[in-house]
mmCIF file of C-alpha atoms in Angstrom:
data_model
loop_
_atom_site.group_PDB
_atom_site.id
_atom_site.type_symbol
_atom_site.label_atom_id
_atom_site.label_comp_id
_atom_site.label_asym_id
_atom_site.label_seq_id
_atom_site.Cartn_x
_atom_site.Cartn_y
_atom_site.Cartn_z
ATOM 1 C CA MET A 1242 98.707 165.902 115.712
ATOM 2 C CA LYS A 1243 95.326 165.635 117.579
ATOM 3 C CA ILE A 1244 95.987 164.955 121.884
ATOM 4 C CA ALA A 1245 92.744 164.280 123.874
ATOM 5 C CA PHE A 1246 92.343 163.684 127.471
ATOM 6 C CA ASN A 1247 88.754 161.777 128.764
ATOM 7 C CA ASN A 1248 88.721 161.516 132.542
ATOM 8 C CA VAL A 1249 91.776 159.779 133.002
ATOM 9 C CA ASN A 1250 93.324 158.590 136.128
ATOM 10 C CA LYS A 1251 96.717 157.861 136.754
ATOM 11 C CA SER A 1252 97.633 156.011 140.163
ATOM 12 C CA PHE A 1253 100.876 154.544 141.761
ATOM 13 C CA GLY A 1254 99.966 152.164 144.196
ATOM 14 C CA ALA A 1255 98.364 154.433 146.976
ATOM 15 C CA ILE A 1256 99.141 157.546 145.213
ATOM 16 C CA SER A 1257 97.042 159.614 142.889
ATOM 17 C CA ALA A 1258 99.216 161.675 140.624
ATOM 18 C CA LEU A 1259 96.301 162.494 138.171
ATOM 19 C CA LYS A 1260 92.557 162.743 138.448
ATOM 20 C CA SER A 1261 89.726 163.594 136.600
ATOM 21 C CA ILE A 1262 91.932 165.045 133.706
ATOM 22 C CA ASN A 1263 89.694 166.202 130.622
ATOM 23 C CA PHE A 1264 91.383 168.848 127.704
ATOM 24 C CA THR A 1265 92.205 168.729 124.461
ATOM 25 C CA VAL A 1266 94.858 170.089 122.376
ATOM 26 C CA LYS A 1267 94.369 170.629 118.608
ATOM 27 C CA ASN A 1268 96.608 170.131 116.072
ATOM 28 C CA GLY A 1269 98.871 172.800 115.557
ATOM 29 C CA GLU A 1270 98.398 174.531 119.133
ATOM 30 C CA PHE A 1271 101.601 174.982 121.679
ATOM 31 C CA VAL A 1272 100.292 174.528 125.425
ATOM 32 C CA PHE A 1273 102.063 175.331 128.476
ATOM 33 C CA ILE A 1274 101.485 172.658 131.033
ATOM 34 C CA VAL A 1275 102.366 174.494 134.724
ATOM 35 C CA GLY A 1276 102.072 173.629 138.246
ATOM 36 C CA PRO A 1277 104.489 173.173 141.363
ATOM 37 C CA SER A 1278 106.834 170.121 141.523
ATOM 38 C CA GLY A 1279 104.752 166.850 142.016
ATOM 39 C CA ALA A 1280 101.462 168.333 140.053
ATOM 40 C CA GLY A 1281 101.856 165.469 137.708
ATOM 41 C CA LYS A 1282 102.960 167.023 134.771
ATOM 42 C CA SER A 1283 105.804 165.096 133.880
ATOM 43 C CA THR A 1284 103.071 161.910 134.605
ATOM 44 C CA LEU A 1285 101.287 163.410 131.831
ATOM 45 C CA LEU A 1286 104.049 163.258 129.365
ATOM 46 C CA LYS A 1287 104.538 159.612 129.755
ATOM 47 C CA LEU A 1288 101.040 159.148 129.390
ATOM 48 C CA ILE A 1289 101.059 160.801 126.078
ATOM 49 C CA LEU A 1290 104.300 158.747 124.961
ATOM 50 C CA ASN A 1291 102.480 155.796 126.462
ATOM 51 C CA GLN A 1292 105.681 154.916 128.939
ATOM 52 C CA VAL A 1293 103.298 153.859 131.506
ATOM 53 C CA LYS A 1294 98.910 153.483 131.131
ATOM 54 C CA ALA A 1295 95.945 155.450 132.445
ATOM 55 C CA SER A 1296 94.526 153.997 135.316
ATOM 56 C CA SER A 1297 91.109 154.785 133.875
ATOM 57 C CA GLY A 1298 89.872 157.064 131.263
ATOM 58 C CA GLU A 1299 91.029 157.537 127.548
ATOM 59 C CA ILE A 1300 94.165 159.172 126.366
ATOM 60 C CA LEU A 1301 93.103 159.693 122.409
ATOM 61 C CA ILE A 1302 96.223 160.951 119.679
ATOM 62 C CA ASP A 1303 94.725 161.445 116.612
ATOM 63 C CA ASP A 1304 91.792 159.919 117.612
ATOM 64 C CA ILE A 1305 93.703 156.478 118.259
ATOM 65 C CA ASN A 1306 92.891 155.847 121.814
ATOM 66 C CA LEU A 1307 96.320 154.791 123.583
ATOM 67 C CA THR A 1308 94.494 152.143 125.694
ATOM 68 C CA ASP A 1309 93.277 150.008 123.008
ATOM 69 C CA THR A 1310 96.772 150.028 121.028
ATOM 70 C CA LYS A 1311 99.107 147.398 120.576
ATOM 71 C CA LYS A 1312 102.874 147.463 120.782
ATOM 72 C CA ASN A 1313 103.577 148.196 116.683
ATOM 73 C CA GLN A 1314 100.900 150.927 116.685
ATOM 74 C CA THR A 1315 101.993 152.686 119.763
ATOM 75 C CA ASP A 1316 105.948 152.509 118.345
ATOM 76 C CA LYS A 1317 104.464 154.529 114.764
ATOM 77 C CA ILE A 1318 103.080 156.960 117.294
ATOM 78 C CA ARG A 1319 105.664 157.947 119.496
ATOM 79 C CA GLN A 1320 107.611 157.850 115.632
ATOM 80 C CA LYS A 1321 106.201 160.787 115.241
ATOM 81 C CA ILE A 1322 107.029 162.391 118.681
ATOM 82 C CA GLY A 1323 109.813 164.979 118.989
ATOM 83 C CA VAL A 1324 111.189 164.986 122.633
ATOM 84 C CA ILE A 1325 113.028 167.681 124.199
ATOM 85 C CA PHE A 1326 114.211 166.615 127.958
ATOM 86 C CA GLN A 1327 115.639 169.748 130.620
ATOM 87 C CA ASP A 1328 118.815 167.137 130.858
ATOM 88 C CA PHE A 1329 119.249 166.810 127.346
ATOM 89 C CA GLN A 1330 119.624 162.624 127.195
ATOM 90 C CA LEU A 1331 122.271 163.089 124.284
ATOM 91 C CA ILE A 1332 124.746 160.189 124.219
ATOM 92 C CA PRO A 1333 128.187 161.207 125.667
ATOM 93 C CA ASP A 1334 130.457 159.591 123.677
ATOM 94 C CA LYS A 1335 128.686 160.102 120.268
ATOM 95 C CA THR A 1336 129.290 163.397 117.646
ATOM 96 C CA ILE A 1337 126.015 165.727 117.418
ATOM 97 C CA GLU A 1338 125.371 164.339 114.026
ATOM 98 C CA GLU A 1339 125.740 160.627 115.150
ATOM 99 C CA ASN A 1340 123.053 161.180 117.752
ATOM 100 C CA ILE A 1341 120.452 163.093 115.012
ATOM 101 C CA ALA A 1342 121.677 159.623 113.241
ATOM 102 C CA LEU A 1343 120.750 157.357 115.610
ATOM 103 C CA ALA A 1344 117.159 158.996 116.961
ATOM 104 C CA LEU A 1345 116.578 158.638 112.635
ATOM 105 C CA ASP A 1346 117.815 155.361 112.086
ATOM 106 C CA ILE A 1347 115.314 154.171 115.200
ATOM 107 C CA VAL A 1348 111.954 155.768 112.972
ATOM 108 C CA THR A 1349 114.338 153.868 109.933
ATOM 109 C CA TYR A 1350 114.080 156.777 107.968
ATOM 110 C CA PRO A 1351 115.610 156.168 104.632
ATOM 111 C CA GLN A 1352 119.692 155.648 105.167
ATOM 112 C CA ALA A 1353 120.439 157.701 101.551
ATOM 113 C CA LYS A 1354 118.636 160.778 103.661
ATOM 114 C CA ILE A 1355 119.751 160.861 106.854
ATOM 115 C CA ILE A 1356 122.938 163.534 106.194
ATOM 116 C CA SER A 1357 120.732 166.064 104.306
ATOM 117 C CA LYS A 1358 118.199 165.776 106.956
ATOM 118 C CA ILE A 1359 120.932 166.131 109.229
ATOM 119 C CA ASP A 1360 122.173 169.267 107.588
ATOM 120 C CA ASP A 1361 119.032 170.796 107.642
ATOM 121 C CA VAL A 1362 118.214 170.601 111.249
ATOM 122 C CA LEU A 1363 121.431 171.626 112.485
ATOM 123 C CA LYS A 1364 120.936 175.151 110.106
ATOM 124 C CA ARG A 1365 117.415 175.482 111.536
ATOM 125 C CA VAL A 1366 118.820 175.509 115.267
ATOM 126 C CA GLY A 1367 122.179 177.483 114.463
ATOM 127 C CA LEU A 1368 124.774 174.664 114.761
ATOM 128 C CA ILE A 1369 125.672 173.560 111.313
ATOM 129 C CA ASN A 1370 129.493 174.204 112.427
ATOM 130 C CA ARG A 1371 129.620 172.033 115.790
ATOM 131 C CA ARG A 1372 128.266 168.794 114.150
ATOM 132 C CA PHE A 1373 131.013 166.671 114.637
ATOM 133 C CA LEU A 1374 131.903 168.027 118.040
ATOM 134 C CA PHE A 1375 130.928 165.595 121.123
ATOM 135 C CA PRO A 1376 128.210 166.881 123.928
ATOM 136 C CA SER A 1377 131.057 167.649 126.379
ATOM 137 C CA GLN A 1378 132.581 170.422 123.960
ATOM 138 C CA LEU A 1379 129.155 172.534 124.364
ATOM 139 C CA SER A 1380 127.904 174.564 125.773
ATOM 140 C CA GLY A 1381 123.763 174.468 128.013
ATOM 141 C CA GLY A 1382 122.342 176.300 124.962
ATOM 142 C CA GLU A 1383 124.246 174.530 122.644
ATOM 143 C CA LEU A 1384 123.195 170.924 123.835
ATOM 144 C CA GLN A 1385 119.659 172.139 124.206
ATOM 145 C CA ARG A 1386 119.373 173.086 120.814
ATOM 146 C CA THR A 1387 120.850 169.850 119.622
ATOM 147 C CA SER A 1388 118.261 168.236 121.457
ATOM 148 C CA LEU A 1389 115.795 169.858 119.649
ATOM 149 C CA ALA A 1390 117.696 169.714 116.320
ATOM 150 C CA ARG A 1391 116.933 165.741 117.233
ATOM 151 C CA ALA A 1392 113.320 166.191 118.206
ATOM 152 C CA LEU A 1393 112.773 168.022 114.533
ATOM 153 C CA ALA A 1394 115.001 165.455 112.609
ATOM 154 C CA VAL A 1395 112.000 162.959 112.764
ATOM 155 C CA GLU A 1396 109.478 165.152 111.268
ATOM 156 C CA PRO A 1397 107.058 165.173 114.253
ATOM 157 C CA GLY A 1398 103.617 165.870 114.152
ATOM 158 C CA LEU A 1399 103.890 166.889 118.119
ATOM 159 C CA ILE A 1400 107.092 168.149 120.541
ATOM 160 C CA LEU A 1401 106.510 167.208 123.768
ATOM 161 C CA ALA A 1402 109.807 169.512 125.657
ATOM 162 C CA ASP A 1403 109.694 168.864 129.808
ATOM 163 C CA GLU A 1404 110.804 172.363 131.294
ATOM 164 C CA PRO A 1405 113.218 172.493 128.683
ATOM 165 C CA THR A 1406 114.850 176.109 129.811
ATOM 166 C CA GLY A 1407 115.667 174.393 133.115
ATOM 167 C CA ASN A 1408 118.984 174.515 132.958
ATOM 168 C CA LEU A 1409 119.503 177.503 130.715
ATOM 169 C CA ASP A 1410 120.441 181.139 131.293
ATOM 170 C CA VAL A 1411 117.897 184.122 130.539
ATOM 171 C CA GLU A 1412 119.752 184.127 127.498
ATOM 172 C CA ASN A 1413 119.330 181.128 125.756
ATOM 173 C CA SER A 1414 115.978 180.134 127.459
ATOM 174 C CA TRP A 1415 114.573 183.303 125.000
ATOM 175 C CA ASN A 1416 116.244 181.570 122.282
ATOM 176 C CA LEU A 1417 114.772 178.445 122.378
ATOM 177 C CA ILE A 1418 111.837 179.808 123.059
ATOM 178 C CA ARG A 1419 111.691 181.498 120.127
ATOM 179 C CA LEU A 1420 112.738 178.386 117.988
ATOM 180 C CA LEU A 1421 110.124 176.719 119.353
ATOM 181 C CA LYS A 1422 107.825 179.203 118.369
ATOM 182 C CA GLU A 1423 108.871 179.653 114.928
ATOM 183 C CA ILE A 1424 108.342 175.856 114.549
ATOM 184 C CA ASN A 1425 104.786 175.167 115.637
ATOM 185 C CA GLU A 1426 104.096 178.631 113.640
ATOM 186 C CA LYS A 1427 105.654 177.752 110.024
ATOM 187 C CA TYR A 1428 105.279 174.018 110.370
ATOM 188 C CA LYS A 1429 101.945 174.005 112.505
ATOM 189 C CA THR A 1430 103.594 171.520 114.458
ATOM 190 C CA THR A 1431 101.824 171.286 117.628
ATOM 191 C CA ILE A 1432 103.950 171.687 120.766
ATOM 192 C CA ILE A 1433 103.052 170.736 124.434
ATOM 193 C CA MET A 1434 105.630 171.918 127.104
ATOM 194 C CA THR A 1435 106.210 171.675 130.819
ATOM 195 C CA THR A 1436 107.866 174.679 132.298
ATOM 196 C CA HIS A 1437 108.115 176.553 135.559
ATOM 197 C CA ASN A 1438 109.352 180.051 134.104
ATOM 198 C CA GLN A 1439 106.808 182.280 135.014
ATOM 199 C CA ASP A 1440 108.356 185.359 132.236
ATOM 200 C CA VAL A 1441 107.424 182.645 129.517
ATOM 201 C CA ILE A 1442 104.211 182.129 130.355
ATOM 202 C CA GLU A 1443 102.939 185.559 129.993
ATOM 203 C CA SER A 1444 105.442 186.492 127.584
ATOM 204 C CA LEU A 1445 103.896 183.676 125.415
ATOM 205 C CA ASN A 1446 100.427 184.548 123.683
ATOM 206 C CA ASN A 1447 99.525 180.843 124.559
ATOM 207 C CA ARG A 1448 96.678 178.126 126.350
ATOM 208 C CA THR A 1449 97.933 177.687 129.920
ATOM 209 C CA ILE A 1450 96.886 174.362 131.582
ATOM 210 C CA TRP A 1451 97.595 174.356 135.430
ATOM 211 C CA LEU A 1452 97.774 171.342 137.312
ATOM 212 C CA LYS A 1453 97.951 171.293 141.253
ATOM 213 C CA ASN A 1454 98.068 167.959 143.027
ATOM 214 C CA GLY A 1455 97.310 165.946 140.140
ATOM 215 C CA THR A 1456 94.305 168.047 138.595
ATOM 216 C CA ILE A 1457 93.644 170.597 136.502
ATOM 217 C CA VAL A 1458 92.858 173.600 138.552
ATOM 218 C CA ASN A 1459 92.673 176.211 135.571
ATOM 219 C CA ASP A 1460 92.800 176.224 131.608
ATOM 220 C CA THR A 1461 93.463 180.033 130.773
ATOM 221 C CA PRO A 1462 93.118 180.151 126.538
ATOM 222 C CA GLN A 1463 94.845 181.851 124.301
ATOM 223 C CA LYS A 1464 95.716 185.264 125.181
ATOM 224 C CA THR A 1465 95.113 188.747 123.005
ATOM 225 C CA HIS A 1466 97.532 190.597 124.237
ATOM 226 C CA ASN A 1467 101.058 190.335 121.581
ATOM 227 C CA TYR A 1468 103.680 188.057 121.940
ATOM 228 C CA SER A 1469 106.950 190.625 123.058
ATOM 229 C CA GLU A 1470 109.804 189.279 123.160
ATOM 230 C CA LYS A 1471 112.283 189.541 125.889
ATOM 231 C CA THR A 1472 116.296 189.130 126.040
#
């Protein structure tokens, strides 16, 4: 999926959360959005999801202007977006399989194909033997991989990852990053990831958009050095 912000501003009352935001993310690109707390990173993701509306400017997803979309159009766009949250946001009284099945139900995935789709995504993230466990029975790394499996299940054109390594140790952080990188390269899925993890930023060969006080202060293109795996 292609994303474009054209002179976007977002205010909450007297507070300007984002100011004159202009950038385009190409289809299949993997982009970091970085900056200190309060810089506007989460607001930017909420605008892409159309959870909040821009105060001015336009946001295009595959050339569809979100400011002009009706609810049914917004729902269709969201069905193509997978989201990974820092705090996982899994339903605690449902098994891993049930959490993923619920996401598939929401996008009206064919009932007859749900089990095979769950098999597929759990194998991709290495959790096939955890499918009948509950979130409380999983480690932090397993919880985040479950979140990734849930995001992948809807066959997204875009994955939004909001500080996905924030609650993970170093090993699990790099395991998740490798999975995201593999998904981006193999399936050409567009990924936009917010992060504070400087090691990840410096080690991946990715474009990085820097936010500060609601404005873009730097948009660093893809680097020329190769990805170096860290453990």
